[in-house]
Coordinates of C-alpha atoms in Angstrom, one line a residue:
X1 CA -10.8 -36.0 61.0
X2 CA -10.2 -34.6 57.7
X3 CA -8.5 -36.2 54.6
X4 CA -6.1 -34.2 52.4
X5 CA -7.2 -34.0 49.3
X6 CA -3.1 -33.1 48.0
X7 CA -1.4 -36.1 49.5
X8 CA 2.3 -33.8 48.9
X9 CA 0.8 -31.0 50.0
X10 CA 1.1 -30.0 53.5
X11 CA -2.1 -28.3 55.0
X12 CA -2.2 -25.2 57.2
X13 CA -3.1 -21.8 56.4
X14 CA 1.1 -21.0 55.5
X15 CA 1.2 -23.4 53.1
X16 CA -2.2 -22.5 51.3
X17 CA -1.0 -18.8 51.2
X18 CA 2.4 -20.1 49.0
X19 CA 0.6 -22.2 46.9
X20 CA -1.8 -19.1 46.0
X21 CA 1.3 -17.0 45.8
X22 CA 2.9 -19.9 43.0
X23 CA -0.2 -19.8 41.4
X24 CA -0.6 -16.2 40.7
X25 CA 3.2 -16.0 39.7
X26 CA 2.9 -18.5 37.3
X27 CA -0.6 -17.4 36.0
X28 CA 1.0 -13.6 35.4
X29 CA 4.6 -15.4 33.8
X30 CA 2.2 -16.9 31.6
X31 CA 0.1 -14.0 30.6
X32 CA 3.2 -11.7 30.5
X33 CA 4.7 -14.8 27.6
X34 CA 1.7 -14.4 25.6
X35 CA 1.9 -10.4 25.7
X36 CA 6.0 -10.3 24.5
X37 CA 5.1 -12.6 21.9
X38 CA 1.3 -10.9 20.9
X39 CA 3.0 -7.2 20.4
X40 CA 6.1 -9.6 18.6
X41 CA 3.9 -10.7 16.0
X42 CA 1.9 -7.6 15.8
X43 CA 5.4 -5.6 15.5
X44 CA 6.3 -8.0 12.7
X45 CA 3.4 -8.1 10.7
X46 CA 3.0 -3.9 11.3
X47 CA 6.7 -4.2 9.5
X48 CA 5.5 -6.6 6.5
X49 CA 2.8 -4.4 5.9
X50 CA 4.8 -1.5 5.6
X51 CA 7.2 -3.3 3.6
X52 CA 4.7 -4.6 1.2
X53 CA 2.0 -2.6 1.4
X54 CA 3.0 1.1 1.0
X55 CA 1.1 4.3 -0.6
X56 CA 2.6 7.1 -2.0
X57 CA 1.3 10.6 -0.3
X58 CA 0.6 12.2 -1.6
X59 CA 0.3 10.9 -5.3
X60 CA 2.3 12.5 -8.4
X61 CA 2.2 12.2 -11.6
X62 CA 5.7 13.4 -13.4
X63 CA 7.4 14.2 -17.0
X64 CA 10.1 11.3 -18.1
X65 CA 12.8 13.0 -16.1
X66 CA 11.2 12.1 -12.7
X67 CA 11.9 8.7 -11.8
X68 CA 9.4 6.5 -10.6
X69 CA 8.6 5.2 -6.9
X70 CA 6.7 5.9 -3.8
X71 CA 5.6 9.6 -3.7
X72 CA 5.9 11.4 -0.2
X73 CA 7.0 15.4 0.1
X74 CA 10.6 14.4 1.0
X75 CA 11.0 12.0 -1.8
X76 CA 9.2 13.3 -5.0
X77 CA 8.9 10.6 -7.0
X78 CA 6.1 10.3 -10.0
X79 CA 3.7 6.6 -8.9
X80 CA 4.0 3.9 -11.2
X81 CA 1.0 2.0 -9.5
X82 CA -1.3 3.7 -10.5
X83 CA -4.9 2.5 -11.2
X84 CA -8.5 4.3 -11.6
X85 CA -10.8 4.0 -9.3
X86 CA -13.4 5.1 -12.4
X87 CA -13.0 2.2 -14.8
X88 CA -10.9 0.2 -12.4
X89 CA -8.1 -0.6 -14.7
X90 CA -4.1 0.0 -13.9
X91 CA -2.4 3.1 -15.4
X92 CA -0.6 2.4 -18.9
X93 CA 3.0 4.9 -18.8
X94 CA 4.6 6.1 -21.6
X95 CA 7.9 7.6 -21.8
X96 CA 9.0 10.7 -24.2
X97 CA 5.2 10.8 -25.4
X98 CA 2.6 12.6 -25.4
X99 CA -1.4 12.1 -26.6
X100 CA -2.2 13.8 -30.0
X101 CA -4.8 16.6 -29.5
X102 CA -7.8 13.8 -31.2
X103 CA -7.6 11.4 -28.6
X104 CA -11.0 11.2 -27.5
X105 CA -13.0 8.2 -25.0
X106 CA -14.1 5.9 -27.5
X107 CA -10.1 5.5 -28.9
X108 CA -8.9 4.9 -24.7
X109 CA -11.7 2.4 -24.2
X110 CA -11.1 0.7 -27.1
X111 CA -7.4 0.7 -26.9
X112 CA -6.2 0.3 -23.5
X113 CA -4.1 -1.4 -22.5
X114 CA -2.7 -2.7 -26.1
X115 CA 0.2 -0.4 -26.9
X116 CA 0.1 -1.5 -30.4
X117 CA -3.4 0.2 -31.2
X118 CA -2.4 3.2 -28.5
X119 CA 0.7 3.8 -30.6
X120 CA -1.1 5.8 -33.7
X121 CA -2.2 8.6 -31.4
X122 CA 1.0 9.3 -29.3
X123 CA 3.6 12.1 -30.3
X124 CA 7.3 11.5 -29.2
X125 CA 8.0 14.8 -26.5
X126 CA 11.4 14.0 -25.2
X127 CA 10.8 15.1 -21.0
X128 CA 6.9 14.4 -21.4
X129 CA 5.0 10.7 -19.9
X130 CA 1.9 9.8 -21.4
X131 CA -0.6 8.4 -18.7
X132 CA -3.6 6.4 -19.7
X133 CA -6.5 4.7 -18.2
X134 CA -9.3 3.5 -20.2
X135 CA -12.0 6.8 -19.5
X136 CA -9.2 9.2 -19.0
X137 CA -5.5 10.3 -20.0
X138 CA -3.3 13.1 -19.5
X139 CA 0.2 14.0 -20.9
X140 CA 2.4 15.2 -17.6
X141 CA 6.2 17.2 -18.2
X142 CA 6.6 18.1 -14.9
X143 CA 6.1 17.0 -11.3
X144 CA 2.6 17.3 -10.6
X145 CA 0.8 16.5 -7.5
X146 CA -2.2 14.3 -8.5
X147 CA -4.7 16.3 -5.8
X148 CA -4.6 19.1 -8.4
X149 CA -6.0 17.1 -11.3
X150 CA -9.6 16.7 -9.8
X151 CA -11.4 15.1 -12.7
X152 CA -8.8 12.0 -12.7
X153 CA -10.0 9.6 -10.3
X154 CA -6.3 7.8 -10.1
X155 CA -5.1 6.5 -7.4
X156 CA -1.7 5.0 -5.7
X157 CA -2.3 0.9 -6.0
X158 CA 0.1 0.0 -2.9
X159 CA 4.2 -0.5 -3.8
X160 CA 5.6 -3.9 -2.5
X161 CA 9.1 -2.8 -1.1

């Protein structure tokens, strides 16, 4: 004579066949739960990231007539997170200015990023931005796409939206 080990549950082979059927239904409800709300959260943080983490592509660098913003080849906007991958400090901008024709290494790494001692070499050019790091500089009028200016090793920092 044999005991039933699942006092509610009526033996026989139908019954055993439902319960398998109950379990797999609620074994794939569960898995298909955890799915909707894995590609939920991935979805979401995809968005955050997107929102708070976006690079300009390509980079450009602009005169004091572009505004500023994230750079892409609809929207040509001039980065104003920029930083240098050479020295590793963030791009100082200056607005109707250019850098006088002396400027040399020694007054960028001793200067940066203290406007008040950068101030005696720069030379008010209404339309012109003055960009500084503290190894390299460059005085910018018009839109200009950062991939042609190979010996400045500046790139786009992220842009929180």
């Amino acid at each position: 004579m044999s005991v039933n080990a699942f006092p509610n549950v009526p033996s026989g082979d139908e019954n055993v066949d439902d319960l398998i059927e109950d379990i797999l239904s609620v074994r794939f409800h569960d898995e298909n739960k955890k799915q909707k709300t894995k590609s939920a959260s991935q979805q979401s943080s995809k968005i955050s990231r997107q929102q708070y983490s976006t690079k300009c592509c390509p980079v450009y660098l602009g005169g004091s007539g572009i505004p500023f913003g994230i750079g892409t080849n609809i929207s040509e906007r001039a980065c104003n997170q920029l930083r240098c991958t050479s020295c590793d400090f963030t791009i100082v901008t200056f607005d109707d200015y250019k850098w006088d024709a002396s400027c040399d290494y020694l007054f960028f790494r001793n200067s940066v990023p203290e406007h008040s001692k950068l101030q005696c070499k720069m030379i008010r050019k209404k339309g012109t931005r003055a960009y500084a790091c503290q190894c390299s500089w460059r005085s910018v009028h018009q839109l200009t796409d950062l991939s042609s200016e190979q010996q400045l090793r500046w790139v786009c920092g992220k842009h929180s939206a």
